CSV table of C-alpha atoms in Angstrom, one decimal:
chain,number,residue,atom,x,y,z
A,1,UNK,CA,-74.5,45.0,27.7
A,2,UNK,CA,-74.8,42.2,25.9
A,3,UNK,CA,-73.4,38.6,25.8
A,4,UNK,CA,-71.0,39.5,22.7
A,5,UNK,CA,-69.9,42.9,24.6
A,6,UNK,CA,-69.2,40.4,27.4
A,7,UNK,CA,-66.8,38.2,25.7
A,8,UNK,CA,-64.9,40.9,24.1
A,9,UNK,CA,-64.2,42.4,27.4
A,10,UNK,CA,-63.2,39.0,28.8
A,11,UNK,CA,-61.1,38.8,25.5
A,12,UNK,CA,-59.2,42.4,26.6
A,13,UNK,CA,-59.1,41.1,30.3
A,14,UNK,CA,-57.1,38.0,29.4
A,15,UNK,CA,-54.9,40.3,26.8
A,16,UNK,CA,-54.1,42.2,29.3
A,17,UNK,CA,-53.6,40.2,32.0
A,18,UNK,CA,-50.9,38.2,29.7
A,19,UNK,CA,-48.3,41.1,29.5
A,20,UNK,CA,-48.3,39.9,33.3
A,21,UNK,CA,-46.5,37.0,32.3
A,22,UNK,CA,-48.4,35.0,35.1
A,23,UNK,CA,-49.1,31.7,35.4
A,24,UNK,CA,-53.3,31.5,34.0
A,25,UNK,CA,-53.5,35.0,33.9
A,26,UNK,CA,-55.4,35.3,31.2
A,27,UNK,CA,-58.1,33.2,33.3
A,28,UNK,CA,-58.1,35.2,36.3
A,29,UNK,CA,-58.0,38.4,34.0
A,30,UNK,CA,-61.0,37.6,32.1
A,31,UNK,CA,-62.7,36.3,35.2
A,32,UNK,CA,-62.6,39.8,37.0
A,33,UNK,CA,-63.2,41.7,34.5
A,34,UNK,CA,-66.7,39.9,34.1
A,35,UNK,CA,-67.5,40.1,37.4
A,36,UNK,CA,-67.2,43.8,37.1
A,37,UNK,CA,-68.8,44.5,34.1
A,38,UNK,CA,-72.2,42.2,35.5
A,39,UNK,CA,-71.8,43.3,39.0
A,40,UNK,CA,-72.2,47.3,37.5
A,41,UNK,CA,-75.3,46.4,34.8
A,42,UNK,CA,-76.8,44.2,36.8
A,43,UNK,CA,-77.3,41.6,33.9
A,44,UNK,CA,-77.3,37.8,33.6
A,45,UNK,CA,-75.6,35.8,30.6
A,46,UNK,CA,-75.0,32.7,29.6
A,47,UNK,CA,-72.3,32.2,26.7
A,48,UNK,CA,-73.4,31.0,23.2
A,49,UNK,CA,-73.3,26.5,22.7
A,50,UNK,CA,-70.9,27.1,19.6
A,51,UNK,CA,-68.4,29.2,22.2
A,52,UNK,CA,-68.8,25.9,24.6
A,53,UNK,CA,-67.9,23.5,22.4
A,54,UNK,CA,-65.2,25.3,20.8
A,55,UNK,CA,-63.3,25.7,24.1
A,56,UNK,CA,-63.8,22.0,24.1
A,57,UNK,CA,-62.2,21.0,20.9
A,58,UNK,CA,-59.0,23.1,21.7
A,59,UNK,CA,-59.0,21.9,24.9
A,60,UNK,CA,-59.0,18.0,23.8
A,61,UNK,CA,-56.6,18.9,21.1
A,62,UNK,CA,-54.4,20.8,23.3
A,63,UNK,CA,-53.7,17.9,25.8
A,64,UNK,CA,-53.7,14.8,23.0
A,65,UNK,CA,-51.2,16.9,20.3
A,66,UNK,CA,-48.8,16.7,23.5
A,67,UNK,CA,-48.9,13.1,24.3
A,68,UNK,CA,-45.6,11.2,23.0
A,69,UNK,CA,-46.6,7.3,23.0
A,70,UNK,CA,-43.1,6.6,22.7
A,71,UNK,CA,-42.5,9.0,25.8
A,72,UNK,CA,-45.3,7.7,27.7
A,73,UNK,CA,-43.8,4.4,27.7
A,74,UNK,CA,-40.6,4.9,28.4
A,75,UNK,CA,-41.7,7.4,31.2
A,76,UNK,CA,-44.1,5.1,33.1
A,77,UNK,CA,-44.0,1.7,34.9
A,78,UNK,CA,-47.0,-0.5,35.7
A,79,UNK,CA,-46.3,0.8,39.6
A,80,UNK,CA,-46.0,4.6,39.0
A,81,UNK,CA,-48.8,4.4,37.1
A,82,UNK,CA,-51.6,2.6,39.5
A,83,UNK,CA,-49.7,4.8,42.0
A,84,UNK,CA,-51.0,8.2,39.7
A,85,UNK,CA,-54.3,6.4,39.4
A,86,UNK,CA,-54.3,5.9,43.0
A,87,UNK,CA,-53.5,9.0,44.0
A,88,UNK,CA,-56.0,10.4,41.8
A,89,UNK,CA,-59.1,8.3,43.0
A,90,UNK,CA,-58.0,9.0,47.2
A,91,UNK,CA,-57.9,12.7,46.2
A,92,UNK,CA,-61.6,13.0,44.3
A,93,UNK,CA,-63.2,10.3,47.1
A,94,UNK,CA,-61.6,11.9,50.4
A,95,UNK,CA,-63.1,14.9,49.0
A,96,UNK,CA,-66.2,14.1,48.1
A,97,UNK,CA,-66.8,13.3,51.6
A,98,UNK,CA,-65.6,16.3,52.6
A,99,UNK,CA,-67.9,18.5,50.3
A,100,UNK,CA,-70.8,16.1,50.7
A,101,UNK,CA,-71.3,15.4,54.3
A,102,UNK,CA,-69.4,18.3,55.9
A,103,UNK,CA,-70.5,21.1,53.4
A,104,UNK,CA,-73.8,19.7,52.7
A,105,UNK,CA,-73.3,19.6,48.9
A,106,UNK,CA,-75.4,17.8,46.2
A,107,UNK,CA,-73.5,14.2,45.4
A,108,UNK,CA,-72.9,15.5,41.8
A,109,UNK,CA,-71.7,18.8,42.7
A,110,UNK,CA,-69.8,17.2,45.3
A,111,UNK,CA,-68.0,14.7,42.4
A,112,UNK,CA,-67.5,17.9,40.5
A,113,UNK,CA,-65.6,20.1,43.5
A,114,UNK,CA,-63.8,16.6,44.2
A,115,UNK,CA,-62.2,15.8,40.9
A,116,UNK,CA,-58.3,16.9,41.4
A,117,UNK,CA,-57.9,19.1,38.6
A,118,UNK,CA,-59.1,19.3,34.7
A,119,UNK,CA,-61.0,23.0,35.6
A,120,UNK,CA,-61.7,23.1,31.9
A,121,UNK,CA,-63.5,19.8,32.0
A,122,UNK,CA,-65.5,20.2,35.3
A,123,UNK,CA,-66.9,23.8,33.7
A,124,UNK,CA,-68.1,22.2,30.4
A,125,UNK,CA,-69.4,19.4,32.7
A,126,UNK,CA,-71.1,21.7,35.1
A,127,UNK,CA,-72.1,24.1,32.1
A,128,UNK,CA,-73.8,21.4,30.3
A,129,UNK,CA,-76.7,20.5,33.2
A,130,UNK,CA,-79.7,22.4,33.4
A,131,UNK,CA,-78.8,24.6,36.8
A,132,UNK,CA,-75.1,25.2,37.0
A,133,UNK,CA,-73.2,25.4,39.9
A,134,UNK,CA,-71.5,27.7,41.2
A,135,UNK,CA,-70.0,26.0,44.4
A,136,UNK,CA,-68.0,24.1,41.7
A,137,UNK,CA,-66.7,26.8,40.1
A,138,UNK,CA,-65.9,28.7,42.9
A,139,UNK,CA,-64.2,25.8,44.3
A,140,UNK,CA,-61.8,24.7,41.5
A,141,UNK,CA,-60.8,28.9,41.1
A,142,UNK,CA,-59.6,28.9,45.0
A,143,UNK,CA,-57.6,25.6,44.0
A,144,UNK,CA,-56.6,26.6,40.9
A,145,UNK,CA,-55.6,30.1,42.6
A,146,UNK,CA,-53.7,27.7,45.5
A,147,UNK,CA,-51.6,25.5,43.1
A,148,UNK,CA,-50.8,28.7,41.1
A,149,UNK,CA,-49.5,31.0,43.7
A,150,UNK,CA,-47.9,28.1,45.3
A,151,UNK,CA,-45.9,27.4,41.7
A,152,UNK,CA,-45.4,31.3,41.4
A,153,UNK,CA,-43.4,31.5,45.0
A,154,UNK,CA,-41.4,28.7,43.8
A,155,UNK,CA,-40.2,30.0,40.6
A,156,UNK,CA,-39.5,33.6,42.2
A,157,UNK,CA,-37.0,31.1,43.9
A,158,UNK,CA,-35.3,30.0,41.2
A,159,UNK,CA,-34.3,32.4,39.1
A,160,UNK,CA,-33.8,31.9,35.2
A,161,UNK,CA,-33.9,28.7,33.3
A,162,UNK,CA,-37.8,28.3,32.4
A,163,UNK,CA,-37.9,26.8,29.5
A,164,UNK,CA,-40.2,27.5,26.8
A,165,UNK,CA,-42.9,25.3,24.6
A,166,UNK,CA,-42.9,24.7,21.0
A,167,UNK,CA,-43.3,27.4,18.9
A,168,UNK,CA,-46.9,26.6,16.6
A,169,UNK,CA,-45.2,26.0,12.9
A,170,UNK,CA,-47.5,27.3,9.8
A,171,UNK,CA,-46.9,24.0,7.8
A,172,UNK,CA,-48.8,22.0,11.3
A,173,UNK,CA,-51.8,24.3,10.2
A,174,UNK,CA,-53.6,22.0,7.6
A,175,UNK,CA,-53.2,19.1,9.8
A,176,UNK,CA,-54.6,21.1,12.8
A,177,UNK,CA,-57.6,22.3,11.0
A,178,UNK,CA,-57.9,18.5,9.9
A,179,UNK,CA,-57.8,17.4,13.7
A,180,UNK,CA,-60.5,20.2,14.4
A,181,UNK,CA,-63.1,19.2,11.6
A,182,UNK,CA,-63.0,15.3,12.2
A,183,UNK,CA,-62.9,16.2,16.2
A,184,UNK,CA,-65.9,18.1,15.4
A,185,UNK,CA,-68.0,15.6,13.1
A,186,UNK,CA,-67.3,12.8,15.7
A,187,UNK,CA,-68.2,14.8,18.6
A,188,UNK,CA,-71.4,15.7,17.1
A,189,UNK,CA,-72.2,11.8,16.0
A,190,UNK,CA,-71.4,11.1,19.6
A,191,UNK,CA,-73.3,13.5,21.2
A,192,UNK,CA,-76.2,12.6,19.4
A,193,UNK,CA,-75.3,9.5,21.6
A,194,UNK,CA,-75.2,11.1,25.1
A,195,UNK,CA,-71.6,11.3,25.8
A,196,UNK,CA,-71.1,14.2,27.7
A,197,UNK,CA,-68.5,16.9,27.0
A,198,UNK,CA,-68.3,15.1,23.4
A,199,UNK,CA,-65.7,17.6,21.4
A,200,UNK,CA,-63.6,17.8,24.4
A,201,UNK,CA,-63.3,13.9,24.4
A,202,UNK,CA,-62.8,13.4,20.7
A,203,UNK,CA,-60.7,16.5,20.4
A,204,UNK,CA,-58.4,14.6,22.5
A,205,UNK,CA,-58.5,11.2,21.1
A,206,UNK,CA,-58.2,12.0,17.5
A,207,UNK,CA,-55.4,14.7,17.9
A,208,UNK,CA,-53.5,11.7,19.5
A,209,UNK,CA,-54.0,9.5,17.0
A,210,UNK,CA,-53.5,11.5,13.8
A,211,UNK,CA,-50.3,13.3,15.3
A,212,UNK,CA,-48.4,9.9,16.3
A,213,UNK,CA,-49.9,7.5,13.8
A,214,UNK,CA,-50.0,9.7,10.4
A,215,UNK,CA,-47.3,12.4,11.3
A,216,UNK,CA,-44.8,10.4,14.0
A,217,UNK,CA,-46.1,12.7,16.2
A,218,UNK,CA,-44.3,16.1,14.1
A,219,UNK,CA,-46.8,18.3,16.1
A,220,UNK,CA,-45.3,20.0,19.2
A,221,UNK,CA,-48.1,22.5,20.1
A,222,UNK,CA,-51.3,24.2,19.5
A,223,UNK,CA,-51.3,27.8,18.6
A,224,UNK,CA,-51.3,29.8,21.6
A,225,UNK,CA,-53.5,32.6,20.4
A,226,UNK,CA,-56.0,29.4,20.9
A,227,UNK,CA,-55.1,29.0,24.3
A,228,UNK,CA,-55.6,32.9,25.1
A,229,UNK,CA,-59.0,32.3,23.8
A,230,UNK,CA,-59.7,28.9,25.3
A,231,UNK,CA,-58.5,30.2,28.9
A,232,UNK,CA,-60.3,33.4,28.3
A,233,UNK,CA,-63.7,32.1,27.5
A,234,UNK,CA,-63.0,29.4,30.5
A,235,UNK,CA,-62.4,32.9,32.5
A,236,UNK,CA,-65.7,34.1,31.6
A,237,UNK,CA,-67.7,31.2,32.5
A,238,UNK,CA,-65.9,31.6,35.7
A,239,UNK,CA,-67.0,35.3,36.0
A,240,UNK,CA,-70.3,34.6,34.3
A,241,UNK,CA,-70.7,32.3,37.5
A,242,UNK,CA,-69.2,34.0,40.0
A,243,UNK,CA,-71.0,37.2,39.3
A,244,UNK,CA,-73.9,35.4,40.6
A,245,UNK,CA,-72.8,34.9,43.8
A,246,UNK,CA,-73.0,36.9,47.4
A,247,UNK,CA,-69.8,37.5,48.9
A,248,UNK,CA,-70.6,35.2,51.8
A,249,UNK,CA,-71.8,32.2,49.4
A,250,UNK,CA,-68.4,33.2,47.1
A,251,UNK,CA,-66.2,33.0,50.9
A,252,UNK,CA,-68.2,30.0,51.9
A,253,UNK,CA,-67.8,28.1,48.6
A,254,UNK,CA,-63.7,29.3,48.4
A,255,UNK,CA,-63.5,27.5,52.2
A,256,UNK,CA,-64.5,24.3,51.2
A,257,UNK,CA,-62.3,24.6,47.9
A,258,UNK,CA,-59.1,25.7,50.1
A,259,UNK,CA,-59.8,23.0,52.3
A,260,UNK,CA,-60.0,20.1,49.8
A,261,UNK,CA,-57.3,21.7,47.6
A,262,UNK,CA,-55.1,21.4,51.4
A,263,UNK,CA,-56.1,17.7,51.8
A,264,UNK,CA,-55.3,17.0,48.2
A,265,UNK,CA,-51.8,18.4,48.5
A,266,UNK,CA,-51.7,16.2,51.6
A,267,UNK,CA,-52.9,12.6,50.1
A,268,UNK,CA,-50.3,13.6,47.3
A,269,UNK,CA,-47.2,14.0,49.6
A,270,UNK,CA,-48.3,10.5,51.1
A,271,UNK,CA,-48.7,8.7,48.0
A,272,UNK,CA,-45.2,10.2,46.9
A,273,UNK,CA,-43.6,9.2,50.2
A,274,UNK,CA,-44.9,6.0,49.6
A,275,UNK,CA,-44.4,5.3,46.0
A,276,UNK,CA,-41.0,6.8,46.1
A,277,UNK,CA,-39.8,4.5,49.0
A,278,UNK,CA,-41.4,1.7,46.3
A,279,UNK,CA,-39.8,2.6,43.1
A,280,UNK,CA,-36.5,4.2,44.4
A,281,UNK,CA,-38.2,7.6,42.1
A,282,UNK,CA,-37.4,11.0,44.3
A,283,UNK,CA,-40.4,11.9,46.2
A,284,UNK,CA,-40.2,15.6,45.7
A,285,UNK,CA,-40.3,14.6,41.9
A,286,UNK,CA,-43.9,12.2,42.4
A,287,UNK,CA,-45.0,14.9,44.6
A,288,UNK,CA,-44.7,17.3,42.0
A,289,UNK,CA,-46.4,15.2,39.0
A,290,UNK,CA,-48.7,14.2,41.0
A,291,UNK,CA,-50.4,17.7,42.7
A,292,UNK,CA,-53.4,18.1,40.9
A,293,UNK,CA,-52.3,21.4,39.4
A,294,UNK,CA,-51.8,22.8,35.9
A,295,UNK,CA,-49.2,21.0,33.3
A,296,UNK,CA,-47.7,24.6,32.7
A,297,UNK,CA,-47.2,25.6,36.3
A,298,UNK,CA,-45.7,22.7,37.8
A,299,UNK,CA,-43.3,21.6,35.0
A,300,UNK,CA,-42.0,25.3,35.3
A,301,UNK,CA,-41.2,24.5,38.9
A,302,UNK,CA,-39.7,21.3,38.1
A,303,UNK,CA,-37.4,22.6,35.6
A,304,UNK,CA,-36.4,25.4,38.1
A,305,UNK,CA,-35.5,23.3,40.8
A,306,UNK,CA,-34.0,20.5,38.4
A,307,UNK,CA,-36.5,17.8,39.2
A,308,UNK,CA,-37.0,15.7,36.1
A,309,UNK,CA,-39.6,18.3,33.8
A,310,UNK,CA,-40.1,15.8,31.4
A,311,UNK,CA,-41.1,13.3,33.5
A,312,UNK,CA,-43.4,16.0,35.4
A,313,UNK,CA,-45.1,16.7,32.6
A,314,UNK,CA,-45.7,13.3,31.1
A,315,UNK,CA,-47.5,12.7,34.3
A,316,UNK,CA,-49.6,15.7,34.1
A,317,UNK,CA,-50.5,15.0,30.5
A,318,UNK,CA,-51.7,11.4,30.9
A,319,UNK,CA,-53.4,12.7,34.2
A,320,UNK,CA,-55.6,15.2,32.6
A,321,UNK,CA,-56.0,12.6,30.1
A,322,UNK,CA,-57.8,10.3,32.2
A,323,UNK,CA,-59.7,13.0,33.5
A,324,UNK,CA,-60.4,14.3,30.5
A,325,UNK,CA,-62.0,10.1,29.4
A,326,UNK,CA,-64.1,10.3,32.8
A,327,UNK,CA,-67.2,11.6,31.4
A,328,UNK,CA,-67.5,8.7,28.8
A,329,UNK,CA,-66.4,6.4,31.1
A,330,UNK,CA,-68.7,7.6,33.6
A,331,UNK,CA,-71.7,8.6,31.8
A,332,UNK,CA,-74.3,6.7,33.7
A,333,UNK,CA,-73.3,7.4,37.1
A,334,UNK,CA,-73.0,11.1,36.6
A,335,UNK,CA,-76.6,11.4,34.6
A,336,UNK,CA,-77.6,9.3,37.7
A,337,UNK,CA,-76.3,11.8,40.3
A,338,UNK,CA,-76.9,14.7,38.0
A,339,UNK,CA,-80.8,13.9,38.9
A,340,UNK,CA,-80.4,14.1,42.9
């Protein structure tokens, strides 16, 4: 079974596991059905660059074709913001303790399980070193699996009023496949200069720029037949990883991530109590922008319970946006702990 056979069947995995209508199903779908399929022949694959760096492009696109300046303005203050920033930094630091002293992980595969969030980023990051991890894969699934179920009990509680993203117009389709070629042409000049995970970075810098500088920001959304295949080909990594695990390393590895995930949710109600008492902002609604969980997920459970969605969201857009920057921002630390 080869590695195209592979991808197809993570393809039909994440179909499928959409008709579910749950929240990354199409992840988890494609994840398990990987893990069967190598568990049965046996076999060992790793996907194709052009597949990596793909995901990457949609990705960055994905999260810069949402970001409103105008809305990001009006929806932050200095304070919220070095309280996000804060938050963010207490979360990947407290755990990186955690995972380096009390699990015995590497420091960089420590920084990777401790970064709150961004699962799409930490794989490319992890898949781009010469011996990938997968403690860090494991890791991030048991949190992602956490903050999912967690916003799936939620809004079982609410009943109806989810509202739905942007439908992808046909008339945004030039200016998309614009925003993939140049994201593609400066990613490749600047990985010739070392940046790591470069499409994923300029993917998300140049959809922000051409949707709100040349088009007033008239793009709402990405395809989401993209996204199925984004998620999905994240899903296989996951099971391409995963498949090489024992169960006791895959139960070991899913401890440590359910115990940072529990800390993180933990810092996050602090910082919310804290920040809420500071800027007169409900905490319930900084707790929720704040939990290092997907922008889909928790701005479903905000609209549900009526806590400020927009504002939710914004938070988780310029959150994964920051962590989305870290790799150029951080290049020489992480090649330096990348080596120990």
């Amino acid at each position: 079974m080869g590695t195209a056979v592979i991808m197809v069947m993570g393809l039909l995995g994440a179909f499928a596991a959409s008709l579910l209508e749950v929240p990354m199903g199409e992840l988890f779908g494609a994840s398990l059905v990987v893990i069967a399929c190598l568990k049965l022949t046996g076999k060992k694959i790793r996907l194709p660059g052009f597949v990596i760096f793909l995901v990457q492009i949609i990705l960055g696109v994905s999260i810069g074709i949402t970001v409103q300046l105008n809305q990001l303005v009006a929806a932050f203050s200095p304070l919220l913001l070095a309280g996000l920033i804060l938050c963010m930094l207490s979360q990947t630091f407290i755990s990186f303790l955690w995972l380096n002293k009390m699990e015995g992980w590497r420091p960089f595969e420590s920084l990777l399980g401790a970064i709150p969030g961004a699962l799409g980023a930490i794989l490319v990051l992890n898949e781009e070193q010469e011996k990938p991890s997968s403690k860090v894969i494991v890791s991030h699934a048991m949190r992602l699996l956490m903050l999912v179920v967690l916003a799936g009990y939620v809004a079982s509680q609410g009943g109806e009023g989810i509202v739905q993203s942007a439908e992808f117009q046909i008339r945004w389709g030039v200016h998309l496949i614009a925003i993939g070629a140049m994201s593609f042409l400066i990613g490749k000049l600047t990985g010739y200069l070392g940046l790591p995970a470069p499409f994923m970075v300029t993917g998300l810098f140049v959809s922000l720029a051409y949707n709100n500088w040349l088009l007033g920001g008239a793009i709402a959304s990405v395809p989401k037949e993209l996204i199925l295949f984004a998620a999905s080909m994240l899903g296989v990594l996951i099971g391409v990883r995963l498949a090489e695990t024992t169960v006791r390393e895959a139960l070991r590895y899913s401890r440590a991530g359910f115990i940072i995930t529990f800390m993180g949710i933990v810092i996050t109600f602090g910082y919310a109590i804290l920040f809420s008492y500071m800027t007169a902002t409900e905490w319930e609604v900084l707790l929720l922008a704040w939990l290092p969980g997907s922008v889909e997920a928790m701005t479903a459970v905000a609209i549900l319970i009526g806590l400020e969605p927009a504002f939710v969201a914004i938070n988780h857009v310029m959150r994964l946006s920051l962590l989305y920057m870290l790799p150029s921002v951080c290049k020489a630390p992480l090649q330096q702990l990348s080596k120990r």
